[in-house]
Structures are given as C-alpha cells and as structure tokens.
PDB file of C-alpha atoms in Angstrom:
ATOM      1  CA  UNK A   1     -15.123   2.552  12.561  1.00  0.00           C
ATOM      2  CA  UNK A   2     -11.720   4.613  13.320  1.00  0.00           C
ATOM      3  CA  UNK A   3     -12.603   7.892  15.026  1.00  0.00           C
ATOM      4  CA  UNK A   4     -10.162   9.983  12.241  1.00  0.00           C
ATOM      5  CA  UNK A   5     -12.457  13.168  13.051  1.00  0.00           C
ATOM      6  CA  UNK A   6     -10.064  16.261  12.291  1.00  0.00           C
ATOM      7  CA  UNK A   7      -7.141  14.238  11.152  1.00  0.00           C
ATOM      8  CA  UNK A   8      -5.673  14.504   7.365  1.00  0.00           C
ATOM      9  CA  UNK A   9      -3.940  11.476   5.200  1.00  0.00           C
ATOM     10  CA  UNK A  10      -2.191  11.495   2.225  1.00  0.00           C
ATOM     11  CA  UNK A  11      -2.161   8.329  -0.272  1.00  0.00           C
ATOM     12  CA  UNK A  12      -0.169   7.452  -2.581  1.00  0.00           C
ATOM     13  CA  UNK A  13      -1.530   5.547  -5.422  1.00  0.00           C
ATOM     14  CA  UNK A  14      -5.028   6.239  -4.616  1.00  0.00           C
ATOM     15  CA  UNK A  15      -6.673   6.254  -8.367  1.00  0.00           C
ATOM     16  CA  UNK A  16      -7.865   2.647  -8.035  1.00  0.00           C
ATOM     17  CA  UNK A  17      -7.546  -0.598  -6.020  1.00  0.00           C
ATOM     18  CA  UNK A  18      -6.790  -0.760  -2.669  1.00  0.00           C
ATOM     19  CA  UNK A  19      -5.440   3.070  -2.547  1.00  0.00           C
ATOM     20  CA  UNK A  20      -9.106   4.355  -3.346  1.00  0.00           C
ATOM     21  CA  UNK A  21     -10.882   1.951  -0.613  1.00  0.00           C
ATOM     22  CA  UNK A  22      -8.169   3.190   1.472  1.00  0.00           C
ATOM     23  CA  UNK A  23      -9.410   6.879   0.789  1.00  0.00           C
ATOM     24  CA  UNK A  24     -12.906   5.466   0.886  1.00  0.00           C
ATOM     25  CA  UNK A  25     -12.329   4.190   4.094  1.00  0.00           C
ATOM     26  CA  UNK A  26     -10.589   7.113   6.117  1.00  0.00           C
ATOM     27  CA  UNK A  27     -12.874   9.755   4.302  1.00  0.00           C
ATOM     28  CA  UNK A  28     -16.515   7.350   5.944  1.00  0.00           C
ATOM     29  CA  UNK A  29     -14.531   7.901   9.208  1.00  0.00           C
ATOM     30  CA  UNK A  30     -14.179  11.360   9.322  1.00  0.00           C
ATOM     31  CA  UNK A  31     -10.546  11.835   7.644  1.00  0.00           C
ATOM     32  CA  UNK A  32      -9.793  15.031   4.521  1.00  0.00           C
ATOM     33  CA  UNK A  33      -7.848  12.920   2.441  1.00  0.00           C
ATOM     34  CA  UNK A  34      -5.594  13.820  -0.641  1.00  0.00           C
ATOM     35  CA  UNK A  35      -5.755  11.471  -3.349  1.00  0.00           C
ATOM     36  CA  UNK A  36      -2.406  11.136  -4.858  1.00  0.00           C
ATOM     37  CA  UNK A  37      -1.345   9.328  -7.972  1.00  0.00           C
ATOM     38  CA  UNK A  38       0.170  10.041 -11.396  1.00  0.00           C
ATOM     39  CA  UNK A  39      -3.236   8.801 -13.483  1.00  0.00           C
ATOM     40  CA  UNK A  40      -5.175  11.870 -13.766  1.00  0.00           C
ATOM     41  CA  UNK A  41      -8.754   9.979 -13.424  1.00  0.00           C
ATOM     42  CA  UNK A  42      -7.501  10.203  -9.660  1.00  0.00           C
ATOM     43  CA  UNK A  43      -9.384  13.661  -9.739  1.00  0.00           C
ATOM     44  CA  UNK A  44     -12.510  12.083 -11.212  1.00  0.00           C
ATOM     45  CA  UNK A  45     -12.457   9.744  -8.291  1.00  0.00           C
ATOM     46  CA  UNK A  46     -11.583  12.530  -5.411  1.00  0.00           C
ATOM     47  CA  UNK A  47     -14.762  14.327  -6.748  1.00  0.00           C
ATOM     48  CA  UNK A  48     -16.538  11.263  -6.183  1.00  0.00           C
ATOM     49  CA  UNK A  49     -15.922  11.188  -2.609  1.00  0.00           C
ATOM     50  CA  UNK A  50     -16.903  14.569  -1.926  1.00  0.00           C
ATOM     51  CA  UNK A  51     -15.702  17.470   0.029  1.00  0.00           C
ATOM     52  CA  UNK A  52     -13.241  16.121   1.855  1.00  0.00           C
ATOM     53  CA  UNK A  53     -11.596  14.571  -0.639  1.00  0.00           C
ATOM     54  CA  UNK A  54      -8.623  16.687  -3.166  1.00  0.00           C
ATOM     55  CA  UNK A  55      -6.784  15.407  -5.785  1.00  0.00           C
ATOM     56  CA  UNK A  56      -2.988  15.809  -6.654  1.00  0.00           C
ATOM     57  CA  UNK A  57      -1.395  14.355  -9.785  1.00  0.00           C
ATOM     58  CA  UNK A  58       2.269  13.354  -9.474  1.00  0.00           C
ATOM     59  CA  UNK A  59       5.225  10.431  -9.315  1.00  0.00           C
ATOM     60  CA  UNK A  60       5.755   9.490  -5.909  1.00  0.00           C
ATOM     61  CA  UNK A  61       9.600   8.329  -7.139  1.00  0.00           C
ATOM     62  CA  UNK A  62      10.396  11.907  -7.950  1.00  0.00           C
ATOM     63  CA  UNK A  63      11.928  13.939  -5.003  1.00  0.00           C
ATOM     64  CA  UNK A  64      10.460  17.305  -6.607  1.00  0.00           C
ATOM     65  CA  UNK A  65       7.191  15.773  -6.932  1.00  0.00           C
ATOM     66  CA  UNK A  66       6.926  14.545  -3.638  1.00  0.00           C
ATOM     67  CA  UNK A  67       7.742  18.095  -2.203  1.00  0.00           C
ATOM     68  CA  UNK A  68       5.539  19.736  -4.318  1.00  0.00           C
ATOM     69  CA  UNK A  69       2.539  16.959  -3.147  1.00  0.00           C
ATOM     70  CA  UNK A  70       3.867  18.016   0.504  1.00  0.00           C
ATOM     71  CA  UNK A  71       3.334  21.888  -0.108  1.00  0.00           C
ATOM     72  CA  UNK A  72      -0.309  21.388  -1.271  1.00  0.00           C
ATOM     73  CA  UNK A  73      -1.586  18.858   1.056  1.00  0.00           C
ATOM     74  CA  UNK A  74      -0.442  21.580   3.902  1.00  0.00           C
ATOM     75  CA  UNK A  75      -1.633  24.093   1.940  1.00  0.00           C
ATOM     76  CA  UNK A  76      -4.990  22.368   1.876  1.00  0.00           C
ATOM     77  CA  UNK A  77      -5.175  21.030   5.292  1.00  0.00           C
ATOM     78  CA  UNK A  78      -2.825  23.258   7.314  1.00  0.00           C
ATOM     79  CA  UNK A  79      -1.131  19.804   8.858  1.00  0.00           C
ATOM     80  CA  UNK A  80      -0.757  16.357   7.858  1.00  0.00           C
ATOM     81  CA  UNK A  81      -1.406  13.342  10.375  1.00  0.00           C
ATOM     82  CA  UNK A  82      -1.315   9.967   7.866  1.00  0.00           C
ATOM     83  CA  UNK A  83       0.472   9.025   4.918  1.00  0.00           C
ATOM     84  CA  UNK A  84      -0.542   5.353   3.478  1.00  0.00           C
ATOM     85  CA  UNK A  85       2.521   4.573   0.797  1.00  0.00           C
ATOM     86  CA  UNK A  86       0.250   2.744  -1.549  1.00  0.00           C
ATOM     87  CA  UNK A  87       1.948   3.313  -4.916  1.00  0.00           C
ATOM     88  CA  UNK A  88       3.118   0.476  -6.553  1.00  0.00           C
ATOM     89  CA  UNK A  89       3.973  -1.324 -10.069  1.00  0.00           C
ATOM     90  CA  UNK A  90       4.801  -5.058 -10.988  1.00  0.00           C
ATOM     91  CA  UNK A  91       7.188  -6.580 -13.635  1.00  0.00           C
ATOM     92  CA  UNK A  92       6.856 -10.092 -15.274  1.00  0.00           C
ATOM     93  CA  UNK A  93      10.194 -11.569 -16.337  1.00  0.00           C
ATOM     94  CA  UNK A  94      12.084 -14.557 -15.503  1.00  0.00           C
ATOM     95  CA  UNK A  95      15.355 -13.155 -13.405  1.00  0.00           C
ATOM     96  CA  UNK A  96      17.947 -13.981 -16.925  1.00  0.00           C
ATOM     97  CA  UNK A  97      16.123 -11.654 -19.054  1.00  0.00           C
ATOM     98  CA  UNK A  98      15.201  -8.895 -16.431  1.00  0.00           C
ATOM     99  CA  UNK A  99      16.480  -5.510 -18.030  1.00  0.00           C
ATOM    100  CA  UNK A 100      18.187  -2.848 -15.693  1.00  0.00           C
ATOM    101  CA  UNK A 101      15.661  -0.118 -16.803  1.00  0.00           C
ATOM    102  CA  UNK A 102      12.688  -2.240 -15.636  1.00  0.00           C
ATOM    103  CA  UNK A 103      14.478  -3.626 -12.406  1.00  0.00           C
ATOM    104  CA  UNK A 104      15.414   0.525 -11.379  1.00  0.00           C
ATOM    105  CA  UNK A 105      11.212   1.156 -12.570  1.00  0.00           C
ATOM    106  CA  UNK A 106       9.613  -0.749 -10.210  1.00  0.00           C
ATOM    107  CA  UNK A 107      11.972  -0.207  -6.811  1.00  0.00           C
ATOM    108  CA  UNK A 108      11.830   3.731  -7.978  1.00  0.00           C
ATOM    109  CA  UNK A 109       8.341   3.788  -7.444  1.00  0.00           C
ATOM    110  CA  UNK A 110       7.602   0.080  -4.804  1.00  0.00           C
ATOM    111  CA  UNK A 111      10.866   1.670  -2.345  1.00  0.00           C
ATOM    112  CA  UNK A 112      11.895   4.536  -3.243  1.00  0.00           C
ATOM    113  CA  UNK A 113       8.912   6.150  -3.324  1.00  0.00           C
ATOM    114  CA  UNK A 114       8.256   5.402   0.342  1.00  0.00           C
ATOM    115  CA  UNK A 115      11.028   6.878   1.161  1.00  0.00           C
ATOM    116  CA  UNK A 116      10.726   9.848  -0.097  1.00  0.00           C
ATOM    117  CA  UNK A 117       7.288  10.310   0.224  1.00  0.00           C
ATOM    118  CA  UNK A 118       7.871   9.074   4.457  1.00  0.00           C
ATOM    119  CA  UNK A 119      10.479  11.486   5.145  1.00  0.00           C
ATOM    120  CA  UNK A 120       9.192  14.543   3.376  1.00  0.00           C
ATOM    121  CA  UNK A 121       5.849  13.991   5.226  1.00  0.00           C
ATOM    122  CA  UNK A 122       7.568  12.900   8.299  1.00  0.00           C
ATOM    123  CA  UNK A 123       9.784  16.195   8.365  1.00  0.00           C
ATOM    124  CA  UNK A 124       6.511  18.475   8.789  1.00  0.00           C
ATOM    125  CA  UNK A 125       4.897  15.863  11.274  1.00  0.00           C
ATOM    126  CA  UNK A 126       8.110  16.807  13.247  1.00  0.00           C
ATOM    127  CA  UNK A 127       8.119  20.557  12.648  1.00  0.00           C
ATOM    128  CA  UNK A 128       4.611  20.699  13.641  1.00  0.00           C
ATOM    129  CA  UNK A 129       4.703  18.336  17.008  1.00  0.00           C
ATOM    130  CA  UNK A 130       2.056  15.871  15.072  1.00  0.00           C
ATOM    131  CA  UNK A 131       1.841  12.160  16.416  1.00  0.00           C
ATOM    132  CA  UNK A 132       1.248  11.280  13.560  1.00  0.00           C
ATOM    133  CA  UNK A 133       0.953   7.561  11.636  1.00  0.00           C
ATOM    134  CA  UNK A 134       2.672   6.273   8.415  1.00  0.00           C
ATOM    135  CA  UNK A 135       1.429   3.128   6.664  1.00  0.00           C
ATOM    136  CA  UNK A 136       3.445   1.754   4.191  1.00  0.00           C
ATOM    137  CA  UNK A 137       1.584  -0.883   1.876  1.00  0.00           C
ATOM    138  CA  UNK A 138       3.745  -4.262   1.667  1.00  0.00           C
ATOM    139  CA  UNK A 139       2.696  -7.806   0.223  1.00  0.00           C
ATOM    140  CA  UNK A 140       2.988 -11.381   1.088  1.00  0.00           C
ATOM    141  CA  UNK A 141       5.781 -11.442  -1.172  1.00  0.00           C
ATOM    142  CA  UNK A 142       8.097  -9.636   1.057  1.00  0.00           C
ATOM    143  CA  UNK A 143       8.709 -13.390   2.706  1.00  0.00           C
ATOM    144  CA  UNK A 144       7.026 -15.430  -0.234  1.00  0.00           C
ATOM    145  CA  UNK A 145       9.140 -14.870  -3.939  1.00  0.00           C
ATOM    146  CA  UNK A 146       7.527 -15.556  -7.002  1.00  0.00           C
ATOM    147  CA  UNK A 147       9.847 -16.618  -9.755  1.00  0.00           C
ATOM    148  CA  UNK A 148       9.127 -14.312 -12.175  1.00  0.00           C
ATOM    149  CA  UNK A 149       8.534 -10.831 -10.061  1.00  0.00           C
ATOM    150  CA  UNK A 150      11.656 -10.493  -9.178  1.00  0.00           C
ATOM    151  CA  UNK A 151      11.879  -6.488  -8.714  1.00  0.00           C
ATOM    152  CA  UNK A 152       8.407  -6.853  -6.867  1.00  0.00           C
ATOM    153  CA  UNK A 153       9.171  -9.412  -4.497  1.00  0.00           C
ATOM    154  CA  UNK A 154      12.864  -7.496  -3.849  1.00  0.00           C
ATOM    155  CA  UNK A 155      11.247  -4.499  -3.333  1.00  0.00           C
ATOM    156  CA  UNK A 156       8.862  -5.727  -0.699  1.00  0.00           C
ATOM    157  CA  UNK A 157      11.089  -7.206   1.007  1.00  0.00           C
ATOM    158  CA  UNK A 158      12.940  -4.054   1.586  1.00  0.00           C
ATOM    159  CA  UNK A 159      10.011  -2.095   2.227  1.00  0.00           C
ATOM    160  CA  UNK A 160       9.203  -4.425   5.354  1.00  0.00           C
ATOM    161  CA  UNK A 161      12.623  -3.396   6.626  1.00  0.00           C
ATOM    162  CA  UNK A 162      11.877   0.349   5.963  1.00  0.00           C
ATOM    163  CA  UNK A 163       8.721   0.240   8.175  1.00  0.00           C
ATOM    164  CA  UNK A 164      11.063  -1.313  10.576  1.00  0.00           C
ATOM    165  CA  UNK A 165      13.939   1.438  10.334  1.00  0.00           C
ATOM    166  CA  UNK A 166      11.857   4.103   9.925  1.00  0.00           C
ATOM    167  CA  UNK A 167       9.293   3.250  13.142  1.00  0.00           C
ATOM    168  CA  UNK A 168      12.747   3.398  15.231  1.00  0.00           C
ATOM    169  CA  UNK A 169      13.770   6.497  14.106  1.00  0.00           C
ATOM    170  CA  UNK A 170      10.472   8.524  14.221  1.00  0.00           C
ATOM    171  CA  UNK A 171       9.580   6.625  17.325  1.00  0.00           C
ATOM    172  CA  UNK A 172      10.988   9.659  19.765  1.00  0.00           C
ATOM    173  CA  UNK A 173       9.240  12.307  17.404  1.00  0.00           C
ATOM    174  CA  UNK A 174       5.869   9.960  18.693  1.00  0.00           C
ATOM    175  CA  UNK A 175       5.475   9.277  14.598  1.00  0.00           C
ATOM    176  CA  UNK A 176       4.507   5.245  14.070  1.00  0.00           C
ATOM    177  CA  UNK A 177       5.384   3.432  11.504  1.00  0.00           C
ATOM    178  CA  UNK A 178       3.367   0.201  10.289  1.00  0.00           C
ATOM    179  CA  UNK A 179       2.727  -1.931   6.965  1.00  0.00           C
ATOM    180  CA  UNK A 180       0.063  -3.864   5.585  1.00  0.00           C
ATOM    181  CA  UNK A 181       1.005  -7.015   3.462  1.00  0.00           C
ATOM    182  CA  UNK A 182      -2.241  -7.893   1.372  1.00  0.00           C
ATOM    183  CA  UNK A 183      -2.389 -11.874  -0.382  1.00  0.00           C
ATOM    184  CA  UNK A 184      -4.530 -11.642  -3.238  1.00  0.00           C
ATOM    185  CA  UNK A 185      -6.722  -8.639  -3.419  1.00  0.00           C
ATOM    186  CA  UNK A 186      -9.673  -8.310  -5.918  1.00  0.00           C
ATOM    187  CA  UNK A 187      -8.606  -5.362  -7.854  1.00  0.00           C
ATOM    188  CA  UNK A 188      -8.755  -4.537 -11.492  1.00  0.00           C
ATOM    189  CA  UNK A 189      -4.679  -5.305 -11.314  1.00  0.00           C
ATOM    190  CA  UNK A 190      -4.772  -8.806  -9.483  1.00  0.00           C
ATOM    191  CA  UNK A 191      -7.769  -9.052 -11.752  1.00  0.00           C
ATOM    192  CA  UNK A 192      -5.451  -9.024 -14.936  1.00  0.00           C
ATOM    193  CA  UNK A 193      -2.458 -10.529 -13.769  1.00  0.00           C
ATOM    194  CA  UNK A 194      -3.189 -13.159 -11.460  1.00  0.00           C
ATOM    195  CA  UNK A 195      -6.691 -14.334 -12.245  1.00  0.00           C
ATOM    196  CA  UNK A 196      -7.153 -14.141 -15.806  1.00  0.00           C
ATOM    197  CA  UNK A 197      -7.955 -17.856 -15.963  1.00  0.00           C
ATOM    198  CA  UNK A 198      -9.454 -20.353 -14.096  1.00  0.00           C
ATOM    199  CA  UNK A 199      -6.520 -22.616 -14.019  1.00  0.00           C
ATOM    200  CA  UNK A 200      -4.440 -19.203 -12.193  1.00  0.00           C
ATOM    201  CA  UNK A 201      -7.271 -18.803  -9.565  1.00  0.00           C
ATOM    202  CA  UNK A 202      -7.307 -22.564  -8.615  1.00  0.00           C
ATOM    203  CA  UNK A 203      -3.577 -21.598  -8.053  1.00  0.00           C
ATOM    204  CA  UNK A 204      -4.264 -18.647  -5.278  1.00  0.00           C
ATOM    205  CA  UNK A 205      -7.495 -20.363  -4.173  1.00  0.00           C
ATOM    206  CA  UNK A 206      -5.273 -23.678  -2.831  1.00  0.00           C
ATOM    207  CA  UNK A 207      -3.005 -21.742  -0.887  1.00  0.00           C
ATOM    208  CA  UNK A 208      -5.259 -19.708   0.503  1.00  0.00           C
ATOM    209  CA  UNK A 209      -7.183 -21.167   3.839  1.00  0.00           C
ATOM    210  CA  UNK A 210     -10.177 -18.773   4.209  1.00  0.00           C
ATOM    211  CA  UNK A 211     -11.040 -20.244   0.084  1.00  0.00           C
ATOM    212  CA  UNK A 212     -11.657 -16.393  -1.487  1.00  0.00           C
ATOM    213  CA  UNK A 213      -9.656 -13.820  -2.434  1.00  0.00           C
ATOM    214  CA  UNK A 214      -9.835 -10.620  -0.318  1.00  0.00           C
ATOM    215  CA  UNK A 215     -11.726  -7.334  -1.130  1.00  0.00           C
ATOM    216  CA  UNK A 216      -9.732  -3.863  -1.388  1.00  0.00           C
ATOM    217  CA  UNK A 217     -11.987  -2.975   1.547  1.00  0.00           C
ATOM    218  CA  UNK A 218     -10.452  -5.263   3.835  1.00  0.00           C
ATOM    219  CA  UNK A 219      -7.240  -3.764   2.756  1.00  0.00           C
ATOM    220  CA  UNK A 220      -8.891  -0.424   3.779  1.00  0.00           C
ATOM    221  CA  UNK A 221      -9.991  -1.570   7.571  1.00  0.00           C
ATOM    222  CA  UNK A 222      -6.594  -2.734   8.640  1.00  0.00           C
ATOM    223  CA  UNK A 223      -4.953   0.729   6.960  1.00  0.00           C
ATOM    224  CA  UNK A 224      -8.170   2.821   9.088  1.00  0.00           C
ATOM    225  CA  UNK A 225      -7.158   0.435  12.116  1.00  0.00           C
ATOM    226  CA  UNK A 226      -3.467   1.685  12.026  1.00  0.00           C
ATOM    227  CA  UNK A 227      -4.141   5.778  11.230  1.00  0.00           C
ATOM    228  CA  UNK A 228      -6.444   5.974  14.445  1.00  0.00           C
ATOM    229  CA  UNK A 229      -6.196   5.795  17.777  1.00  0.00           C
ATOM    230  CA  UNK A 230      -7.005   2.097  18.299  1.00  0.00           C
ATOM    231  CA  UNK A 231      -3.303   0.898  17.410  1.00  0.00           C
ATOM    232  CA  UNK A 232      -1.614   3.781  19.644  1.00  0.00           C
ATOM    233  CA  UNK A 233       1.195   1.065  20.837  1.00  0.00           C
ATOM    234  CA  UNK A 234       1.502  -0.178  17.457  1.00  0.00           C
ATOM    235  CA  UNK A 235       4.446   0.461  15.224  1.00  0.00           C
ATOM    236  CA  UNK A 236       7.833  -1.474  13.110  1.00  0.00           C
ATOM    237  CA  UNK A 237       4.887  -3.881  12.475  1.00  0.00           C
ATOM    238  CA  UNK A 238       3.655  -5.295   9.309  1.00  0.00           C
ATOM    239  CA  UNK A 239      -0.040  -6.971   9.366  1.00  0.00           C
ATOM    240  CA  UNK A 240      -0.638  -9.441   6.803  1.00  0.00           C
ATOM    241  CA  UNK A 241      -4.277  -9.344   5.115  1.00  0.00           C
ATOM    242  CA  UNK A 242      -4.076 -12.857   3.610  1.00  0.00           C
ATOM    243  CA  UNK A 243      -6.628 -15.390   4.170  1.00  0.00           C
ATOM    244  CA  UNK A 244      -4.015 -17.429   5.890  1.00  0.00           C
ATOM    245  CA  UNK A 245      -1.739 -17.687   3.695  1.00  0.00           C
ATOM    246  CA  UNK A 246       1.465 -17.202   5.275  1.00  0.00           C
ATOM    247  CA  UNK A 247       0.498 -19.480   7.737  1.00  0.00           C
ATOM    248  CA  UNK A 248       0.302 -22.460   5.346  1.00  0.00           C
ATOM    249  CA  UNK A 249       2.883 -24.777   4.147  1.00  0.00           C
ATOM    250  CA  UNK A 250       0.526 -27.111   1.811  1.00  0.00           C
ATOM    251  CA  UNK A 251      -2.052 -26.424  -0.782  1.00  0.00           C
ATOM    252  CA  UNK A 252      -5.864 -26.828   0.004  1.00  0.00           C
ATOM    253  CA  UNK A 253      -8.588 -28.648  -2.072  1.00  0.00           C
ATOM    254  CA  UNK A 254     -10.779 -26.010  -4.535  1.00  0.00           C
ATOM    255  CA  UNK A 255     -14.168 -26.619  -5.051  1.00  0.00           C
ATOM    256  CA  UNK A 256     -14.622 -25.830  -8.443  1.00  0.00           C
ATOM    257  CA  UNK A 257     -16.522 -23.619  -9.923  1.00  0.00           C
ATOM    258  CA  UNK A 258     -19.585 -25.790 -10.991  1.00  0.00           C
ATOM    259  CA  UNK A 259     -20.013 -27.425  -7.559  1.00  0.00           C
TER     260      UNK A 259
END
C-alpha cells in the first residue's frame, strides 16, 4: 500500500472503470479524492466510498470547467497533491469515413483534456510549493494502432509525448509527471467493445503473454505506485500495464474456453 496519508488527488473520469479503482485505490491508502466526470452517477459512486471521497460533475475538455473543478477541489481540500488524467472516449471508423466532428470529440477530451486539466492543477501545485504528482492515463495504442481507432490511437500517442513535455517543464517546480498505458482492461467499456464475442477475446487473449485480461485494480496499483512516495525519482515515464503485450511480436495459442 502507498502511504497517501494527508495528500489530495483529483481524477478525471472517475464514474466507472479504471478511474473509480483508481479512486478506490488512493482513498484505501489514505488519499481525499475528488471524483470528477461529466456522468452524474459519479456522485452515487463518491458516496459509496465514504468521507473522503466528493464528487464534481463537469467536461474535462472545457477550459471553464476545468477551472471551476480547480476552485472546488481547493475549496474542499485547501491544496491539491495528484491529478490522474483518466478521462477518455473511443471512436470506431475506418480512417476514409472518419468525420471532422468525431476526430476534434475524442482528442478534445483523450489530449486536450490533459492539458488543461495538468496545467490548471499544476499552476496551484506551483503557487502553493506542492511536490506534487500528475498521472496521465495512456494505452498500448500510443505505439500499437488499430485500424479503425484512429482518433484514439492519435491521441495516445500524443499524450505519451505530453507526459514527456510536461515532466520537463514542471520538473524544477519538483511536480512529476508519469503515464500509465493499460492493454486490455476488464471494464464495462472494453467489455462492450472489445470482448463482445468469443471470436474478439481469442483476438486479445493471443497477443497477450500472461493469457487474461487485466483488472481495473491493477490499473489502480501502478497509478497509487506513482502518487506516493515510492516513485520519488520517477517522472517523463509511461508504465505499461499489459500482460506483455508490447513485448511480443507473435500471437500465442488460447486455450479455449471448454478446455
């Protein structure tokens, strides 16, 4: 367990999936954490975790938002020492019949959002002499493209480069800057797109070494890992959560499911 006793995170994207495990997480080791995310059952699920939990409903890819989220959470918590940039959407479409309006939707809310969300956070981490950590969530698909997510993949790929430019620049302010690039995660999402059928999950199951799919949980360690104190000479990095899959370059027998 992170010692996070008397620190205060903000996530983004924290109604579900690996955002709530994330808040889960930090909240078990000793964190006040402020559940952030435009789906208002986010408050259902910071009641759920108790006192140290607070809900805020807004868009993460709209500057006023993002100030407004800032005001409360210092409001609440008088100082802010971790922001995890969780929120994220996906968009299915082969790259000739990708509209502008969807391609603009998803690196509003994938990039964008960590920027805006990182610097307005990062601005009162500076004011107030925190050394404080910023985690922005990633994917394997920053290096590995799937034909038909192109905004995704694009965005992740940038956002690899933004923990990287951002973890120079806050560096003298002692504010680091890491990501977390998760393979296939069990979440209601990866649930829906990606393993809907059992013909889909033989396709993540052979390219992935460890044979299962991960748990949001996981997710949730490394991010708990990276707020506390443990990965003090840590930052620019990006720390994949993946079974092995970037590591392989060949696809691995699958038991099925009757064996």
């Amino acid at each position: 367990m992170a010692n996070l006793s008397g620190k205060t995170a903000i996530i983004t994207g924290a109604a579900q999936g690996i955002g709530l495990a994330c808040a889960t997480r930090l909240i078990a080791d000793g964190a006040r954490v402020m559940l952030v995310d435009l789906q208002p059952q986010g408050a259902e699920r910071a009641a759920e975790l108790g006192a140290n939990a607070c809900f805020f409903q807004a868009d993460a890819g709209l500057k006023a938002q993002v100030d407004a989220m800032v005001a409360a959470a210092r409001a609440a918590f008088g100082h802010i020492d971790i922001l995890i940039n969780n929120a994220g959407v996906t968009h299915a479409a082969p790259f000739l019949e990708l509209g502008e309006d969807d391609f603009d939707r998803v690196m509003r809310i994938n990039l964008k959002s960590m920027f805006l969300c990182s610097q307005a956070v990062a601005r009162v981490m500076v004011a107030d002499g925190t050394a404080g950590s910023i985690i922005n969530m990633s994917s394997v698909n920053a290096e590995l493209a799937i034909p038909n997510q192109v905004p995704y993949v694009v965005s992740k790929g940038a956002v690899n480069q933004l923990t990287k430019v951002m973890a120079l620049n806050l560096a003298p302010h002692a504010i680091r800057v890491n990501g977390i690039g998760p393979g296939t995660i069990l979440t209601e999402l990866a649930k829906q797109a990606v393993l809907s059928s059992p013909q889909s999950r033989h396709t993540i199951l052979s390219r992935t070494p460890l044979e299962r799919c991960g748990e949001p949980e996981e997710v949730a360690a490394v991010a708990a890992f990276l707020a506390g104190p443990d990965s003090s000479y840590m930052t620019g990095q990006t720390m994949y959560v993946d079974g092995g899959r970037m590591a392989l370059n060949y696809t691995v027998a699958v038991k099925d499911a009757a064996q």
